[in-house]
Amino acid sequence: MDIKEQIAQLQSDLDEVNVLLEKAVRKRVQDVLTAEKKKIEREIVSKQQQQQQQHQLLKQKDSGDSEKTLLPSTSRGYTVKINNYGWDQSDKFVKIYITLNGVHKIPADNIQTNFTERSFEVLVKDLEGKNYQMNINNLLSAIDAEESFRKVKTDMVLVMCKKKTQQKWEFLTQVEKKTNDKKKPSADTADTDPSDGLMNILKKMYDEGNDEMKRTINKAWTESREKQNKVENMDF
């Protein structure tokens, strides 16, 4: 697996961790996911640096002139991962909105995009001394890489992904769809007695609770059963 594929795999992992982090409620789970997120981001930065070094070596080899090496400061500069964005769609395009203050003021060549059938990458070089990069992999549906493009507006990069089929996207990526599908109740769960959910919660509280909690639950359960038996034995 080459470096580009490794970066794509790491970015997919990062996308899924970000989705899970947004859904996490318990602090311990949030802390674990946050630590994993930072670890993956460090790995991505390391791989990107390796990739940039390879590109520079190939560029120098092809040109035969080291003076033609471009943007030396940005190749070694700090790269910021773009995780905040918005998106919507029309019949023909999925539109991704990336807000970057001052991006319209830098040279057009500093804003690069790359599209494949199921992914896209945005690289903004040397914006106020930083590079900004966004990788979205495993798009929900296929796009036409040749017909996709980007626009630069005031303080914004607009990525236009041309749909191969004019169908509505419920999610931007397959990762988001899978995460949502896991949250949906199964057919068997949907047909069960609603009280079963409460019983499961009580059982969990009993198993994890201290002695006082267990006595309280036992008392409540006994009183509930006695009350139910009285109602069933009433002579109407």
JSON list of C-alpha atoms in Angstrom, two decimals, residues 79-193:
[
{"chain": "A", "resi": 79, "resn": "THR", "atom": "CA", "xyz": [-1.03, 21.68, 7.83]},
{"chain": "A", "resi": 80, "resn": "VAL", "atom": "CA", "xyz": [-4.47, 22.19, 9.33]},
{"chain": "A", "resi": 81, "resn": "LYS", "atom": "CA", "xyz": [-7.09, 19.52, 8.74]},
{"chain": "A", "resi": 82, "resn": "ILE", "atom": "CA", "xyz": [-10.43, 20.89, 7.60]},
{"chain": "A", "resi": 83, "resn": "ASN", "atom": "CA", "xyz": [-13.17, 19.17, 9.58]},
{"chain": "A", "resi": 84, "resn": "ASN", "atom": "CA", "xyz": [-15.80, 21.90, 9.69]},
{"chain": "A", "resi": 85, "resn": "TYR", "atom": "CA", "xyz": [-17.85, 22.33, 6.56]},
{"chain": "A", "resi": 86, "resn": "GLY", "atom": "CA", "xyz": [-21.40, 22.45, 5.30]},
{"chain": "A", "resi": 87, "resn": "TRP", "atom": "CA", "xyz": [-23.03, 20.75, 2.35]},
{"chain": "A", "resi": 88, "resn": "ASP", "atom": "CA", "xyz": [-26.21, 20.66, 0.35]},
{"chain": "A", "resi": 89, "resn": "GLN", "atom": "CA", "xyz": [-27.22, 19.46, -3.08]},
{"chain": "A", "resi": 90, "resn": "SER", "atom": "CA", "xyz": [-29.08, 20.13, -6.28]},
{"chain": "A", "resi": 91, "resn": "ASP", "atom": "CA", "xyz": [-30.29, 17.59, -8.82]},
{"chain": "A", "resi": 92, "resn": "LYS", "atom": "CA", "xyz": [-26.89, 17.50, -10.50]},
{"chain": "A", "resi": 93, "resn": "PHE", "atom": "CA", "xyz": [-24.35, 18.49, -7.85]},
{"chain": "A", "resi": 94, "resn": "VAL", "atom": "CA", "xyz": [-23.36, 17.88, -4.24]},
{"chain": "A", "resi": 95, "resn": "LYS", "atom": "CA", "xyz": [-21.96, 21.16, -2.92]},
{"chain": "A", "resi": 96, "resn": "ILE", "atom": "CA", "xyz": [-19.45, 21.38, -0.06]},
{"chain": "A", "resi": 97, "resn": "TYR", "atom": "CA", "xyz": [-18.88, 24.77, 1.58]},
{"chain": "A", "resi": 98, "resn": "ILE", "atom": "CA", "xyz": [-15.50, 25.38, 3.24]},
{"chain": "A", "resi": 99, "resn": "THR", "atom": "CA", "xyz": [-15.07, 28.68, 5.09]},
{"chain": "A", "resi": 100, "resn": "LEU", "atom": "CA", "xyz": [-11.50, 30.04, 5.15]},
{"chain": "A", "resi": 101, "resn": "ASN", "atom": "CA", "xyz": [-11.00, 33.72, 5.90]},
{"chain": "A", "resi": 102, "resn": "GLY", "atom": "CA", "xyz": [-9.00, 35.45, 3.18]},
{"chain": "A", "resi": 103, "resn": "VAL", "atom": "CA", "xyz": [-8.85, 32.46, 0.83]},
{"chain": "A", "resi": 104, "resn": "HIS", "atom": "CA", "xyz": [-10.03, 34.63, -2.08]},
{"chain": "A", "resi": 105, "resn": "LYS", "atom": "CA", "xyz": [-6.92, 36.81, -1.72]},
{"chain": "A", "resi": 106, "resn": "ILE", "atom": "CA", "xyz": [-4.28, 34.12, -2.36]},
{"chain": "A", "resi": 107, "resn": "PRO", "atom": "CA", "xyz": [-3.15, 32.98, -5.86]},
{"chain": "A", "resi": 108, "resn": "ALA", "atom": "CA", "xyz": [-5.56, 30.62, -7.58]},
{"chain": "A", "resi": 109, "resn": "ASP", "atom": "CA", "xyz": [-2.77, 28.06, -8.04]},
{"chain": "A", "resi": 110, "resn": "ASN", "atom": "CA", "xyz": [-2.52, 27.75, -4.25]},
{"chain": "A", "resi": 111, "resn": "ILE", "atom": "CA", "xyz": [-5.98, 26.16, -4.17]},
{"chain": "A", "resi": 112, "resn": "GLN", "atom": "CA", "xyz": [-5.83, 22.63, -5.52]},
{"chain": "A", "resi": 113, "resn": "THR", "atom": "CA", "xyz": [-8.48, 19.93, -5.80]},
{"chain": "A", "resi": 114, "resn": "ASN", "atom": "CA", "xyz": [-8.39, 16.30, -6.79]},
{"chain": "A", "resi": 115, "resn": "PHE", "atom": "CA", "xyz": [-11.44, 14.16, -7.53]},
{"chain": "A", "resi": 116, "resn": "THR", "atom": "CA", "xyz": [-11.99, 10.42, -7.90]},
{"chain": "A", "resi": 117, "resn": "GLU", "atom": "CA", "xyz": [-15.22, 8.51, -8.33]},
{"chain": "A", "resi": 118, "resn": "ARG", "atom": "CA", "xyz": [-15.70, 8.15, -4.57]},
{"chain": "A", "resi": 119, "resn": "SER", "atom": "CA", "xyz": [-13.55, 10.87, -3.00]},
{"chain": "A", "resi": 120, "resn": "PHE", "atom": "CA", "xyz": [-12.19, 14.37, -3.25]},
{"chain": "A", "resi": 121, "resn": "GLU", "atom": "CA", "xyz": [-9.28, 16.30, -1.77]},
{"chain": "A", "resi": 122, "resn": "VAL", "atom": "CA", "xyz": [-8.81, 20.03, -1.24]},
{"chain": "A", "resi": 123, "resn": "LEU", "atom": "CA", "xyz": [-5.41, 21.59, -0.53]},
{"chain": "A", "resi": 124, "resn": "VAL", "atom": "CA", "xyz": [-5.04, 25.30, 0.20]},
{"chain": "A", "resi": 125, "resn": "LYS", "atom": "CA", "xyz": [-1.39, 26.39, 0.36]},
{"chain": "A", "resi": 126, "resn": "ASP", "atom": "CA", "xyz": [0.16, 29.27, 2.23]},
{"chain": "A", "resi": 127, "resn": "LEU", "atom": "CA", "xyz": [-2.95, 30.96, 3.61]},
{"chain": "A", "resi": 128, "resn": "GLU", "atom": "CA", "xyz": [-1.58, 33.26, 6.31]},
{"chain": "A", "resi": 129, "resn": "GLY", "atom": "CA", "xyz": [1.40, 30.96, 6.77]},
{"chain": "A", "resi": 130, "resn": "LYS", "atom": "CA", "xyz": [-0.59, 27.73, 7.01]},
{"chain": "A", "resi": 131, "resn": "ASN", "atom": "CA", "xyz": [-1.74, 24.98, 4.70]},
{"chain": "A", "resi": 132, "resn": "TYR", "atom": "CA", "xyz": [-5.30, 23.66, 4.88]},
{"chain": "A", "resi": 133, "resn": "GLN", "atom": "CA", "xyz": [-6.27, 20.20, 3.71]},
{"chain": "A", "resi": 134, "resn": "MET", "atom": "CA", "xyz": [-9.52, 18.30, 3.46]},
{"chain": "A", "resi": 135, "resn": "ASN", "atom": "CA", "xyz": [-9.97, 14.67, 2.40]},
{"chain": "A", "resi": 136, "resn": "ILE", "atom": "CA", "xyz": [-13.40, 13.13, 2.03]},
{"chain": "A", "resi": 137, "resn": "ASN", "atom": "CA", "xyz": [-13.37, 9.43, 1.14]},
{"chain": "A", "resi": 138, "resn": "ASN", "atom": "CA", "xyz": [-16.10, 6.85, 0.59]},
{"chain": "A", "resi": 139, "resn": "LEU", "atom": "CA", "xyz": [-18.68, 9.26, -0.76]},
{"chain": "A", "resi": 140, "resn": "LEU", "atom": "CA", "xyz": [-22.23, 7.98, -0.55]},
{"chain": "A", "resi": 141, "resn": "SER", "atom": "CA", "xyz": [-22.53, 7.60, -4.33]},
{"chain": "A", "resi": 142, "resn": "ALA", "atom": "CA", "xyz": [-20.29, 7.90, -7.35]},
{"chain": "A", "resi": 143, "resn": "ILE", "atom": "CA", "xyz": [-19.37, 11.29, -8.79]},
{"chain": "A", "resi": 144, "resn": "ASP", "atom": "CA", "xyz": [-18.05, 12.31, -12.20]},
{"chain": "A", "resi": 145, "resn": "ALA", "atom": "CA", "xyz": [-14.46, 13.32, -11.44]},
{"chain": "A", "resi": 146, "resn": "GLU", "atom": "CA", "xyz": [-13.98, 15.02, -14.82]},
{"chain": "A", "resi": 147, "resn": "GLU", "atom": "CA", "xyz": [-17.07, 17.22, -14.41]},
{"chain": "A", "resi": 148, "resn": "SER", "atom": "CA", "xyz": [-16.41, 18.11, -10.76]},
{"chain": "A", "resi": 149, "resn": "PHE", "atom": "CA", "xyz": [-14.67, 21.37, -9.91]},
{"chain": "A", "resi": 150, "resn": "ARG", "atom": "CA", "xyz": [-14.20, 24.07, -7.28]},
{"chain": "A", "resi": 151, "resn": "LYS", "atom": "CA", "xyz": [-15.10, 27.74, -7.03]},
{"chain": "A", "resi": 152, "resn": "VAL", "atom": "CA", "xyz": [-13.46, 30.39, -4.87]},
{"chain": "A", "resi": 153, "resn": "LYS", "atom": "CA", "xyz": [-15.74, 32.96, -3.30]},
{"chain": "A", "resi": 154, "resn": "THR", "atom": "CA", "xyz": [-15.17, 35.57, -0.61]},
{"chain": "A", "resi": 155, "resn": "ASP", "atom": "CA", "xyz": [-13.73, 33.70, 2.40]},
{"chain": "A", "resi": 156, "resn": "MET", "atom": "CA", "xyz": [-14.99, 30.41, 0.97]},
{"chain": "A", "resi": 157, "resn": "VAL", "atom": "CA", "xyz": [-14.05, 27.46, -1.23]},
{"chain": "A", "resi": 158, "resn": "LEU", "atom": "CA", "xyz": [-17.06, 25.79, -2.86]},
{"chain": "A", "resi": 159, "resn": "VAL", "atom": "CA", "xyz": [-16.48, 22.20, -4.00]},
{"chain": "A", "resi": 160, "resn": "MET", "atom": "CA", "xyz": [-18.89, 21.06, -6.72]},
{"chain": "A", "resi": 161, "resn": "CYS", "atom": "CA", "xyz": [-19.14, 17.26, -7.02]},
{"chain": "A", "resi": 162, "resn": "LYS", "atom": "CA", "xyz": [-21.05, 16.25, -10.15]},
{"chain": "A", "resi": 163, "resn": "LYS", "atom": "CA", "xyz": [-23.44, 13.37, -9.45]},
{"chain": "A", "resi": 164, "resn": "LYS", "atom": "CA", "xyz": [-23.28, 10.42, -11.80]},
{"chain": "A", "resi": 165, "resn": "THR", "atom": "CA", "xyz": [-26.96, 9.75, -11.19]},
{"chain": "A", "resi": 166, "resn": "GLN", "atom": "CA", "xyz": [-29.51, 12.40, -10.28]},
{"chain": "A", "resi": 167, "resn": "GLN", "atom": "CA", "xyz": [-30.63, 10.92, -6.98]},
{"chain": "A", "resi": 168, "resn": "LYS", "atom": "CA", "xyz": [-30.97, 12.53, -3.58]},
{"chain": "A", "resi": 169, "resn": "TRP", "atom": "CA", "xyz": [-28.14, 11.96, -1.12]},
{"chain": "A", "resi": 170, "resn": "GLU", "atom": "CA", "xyz": [-29.30, 11.43, 2.46]},
{"chain": "A", "resi": 171, "resn": "PHE", "atom": "CA", "xyz": [-25.69, 11.52, 3.68]},
{"chain": "A", "resi": 172, "resn": "LEU", "atom": "CA", "xyz": [-22.38, 12.76, 2.32]},
{"chain": "A", "resi": 173, "resn": "THR", "atom": "CA", "xyz": [-20.39, 9.57, 3.02]},
{"chain": "A", "resi": 174, "resn": "GLN", "atom": "CA", "xyz": [-21.00, 5.87, 3.42]},
{"chain": "A", "resi": 175, "resn": "VAL", "atom": "CA", "xyz": [-19.53, 6.08, 6.93]},
{"chain": "A", "resi": 176, "resn": "GLU", "atom": "CA", "xyz": [-22.30, 8.47, 7.99]},
{"chain": "A", "resi": 177, "resn": "LYS", "atom": "CA", "xyz": [-24.94, 6.20, 6.48]},
{"chain": "A", "resi": 178, "resn": "LYS", "atom": "CA", "xyz": [-23.59, 3.09, 8.23]},
{"chain": "A", "resi": 179, "resn": "THR", "atom": "CA", "xyz": [-23.45, 4.92, 11.55]},
{"chain": "A", "resi": 180, "resn": "ASN", "atom": "CA", "xyz": [-27.06, 6.01, 11.14]},
{"chain": "A", "resi": 181, "resn": "ASP", "atom": "CA", "xyz": [-28.18, 2.50, 10.12]},
{"chain": "A", "resi": 182, "resn": "LYS", "atom": "CA", "xyz": [-26.64, 1.04, 13.27]},
{"chain": "A", "resi": 183, "resn": "LYS", "atom": "CA", "xyz": [-28.81, 3.35, 15.38]},
{"chain": "A", "resi": 184, "resn": "LYS", "atom": "CA", "xyz": [-32.05, 2.22, 13.74]},
{"chain": "A", "resi": 185, "resn": "PRO", "atom": "CA", "xyz": [-34.01, -0.45, 15.64]},
{"chain": "A", "resi": 186, "resn": "SER", "atom": "CA", "xyz": [-34.25, -3.82, 13.94]},
{"chain": "A", "resi": 187, "resn": "ALA", "atom": "CA", "xyz": [-37.57, -5.27, 12.85]},
{"chain": "A", "resi": 188, "resn": "ASP", "atom": "CA", "xyz": [-37.56, -7.62, 15.82]},
{"chain": "A", "resi": 189, "resn": "THR", "atom": "CA", "xyz": [-36.90, -4.76, 18.22]},
{"chain": "A", "resi": 190, "resn": "ALA", "atom": "CA", "xyz": [-39.66, -2.66, 16.70]},
{"chain": "A", "resi": 191, "resn": "ASP", "atom": "CA", "xyz": [-42.24, -5.40, 17.42]},
{"chain": "A", "resi": 192, "resn": "THR", "atom": "CA", "xyz": [-41.29, -6.01, 21.03]},
{"chain": "A", "resi": 193, "resn": "ASP", "atom": "CA", "xyz": [-43.21, -4.76, 24.05]}
]
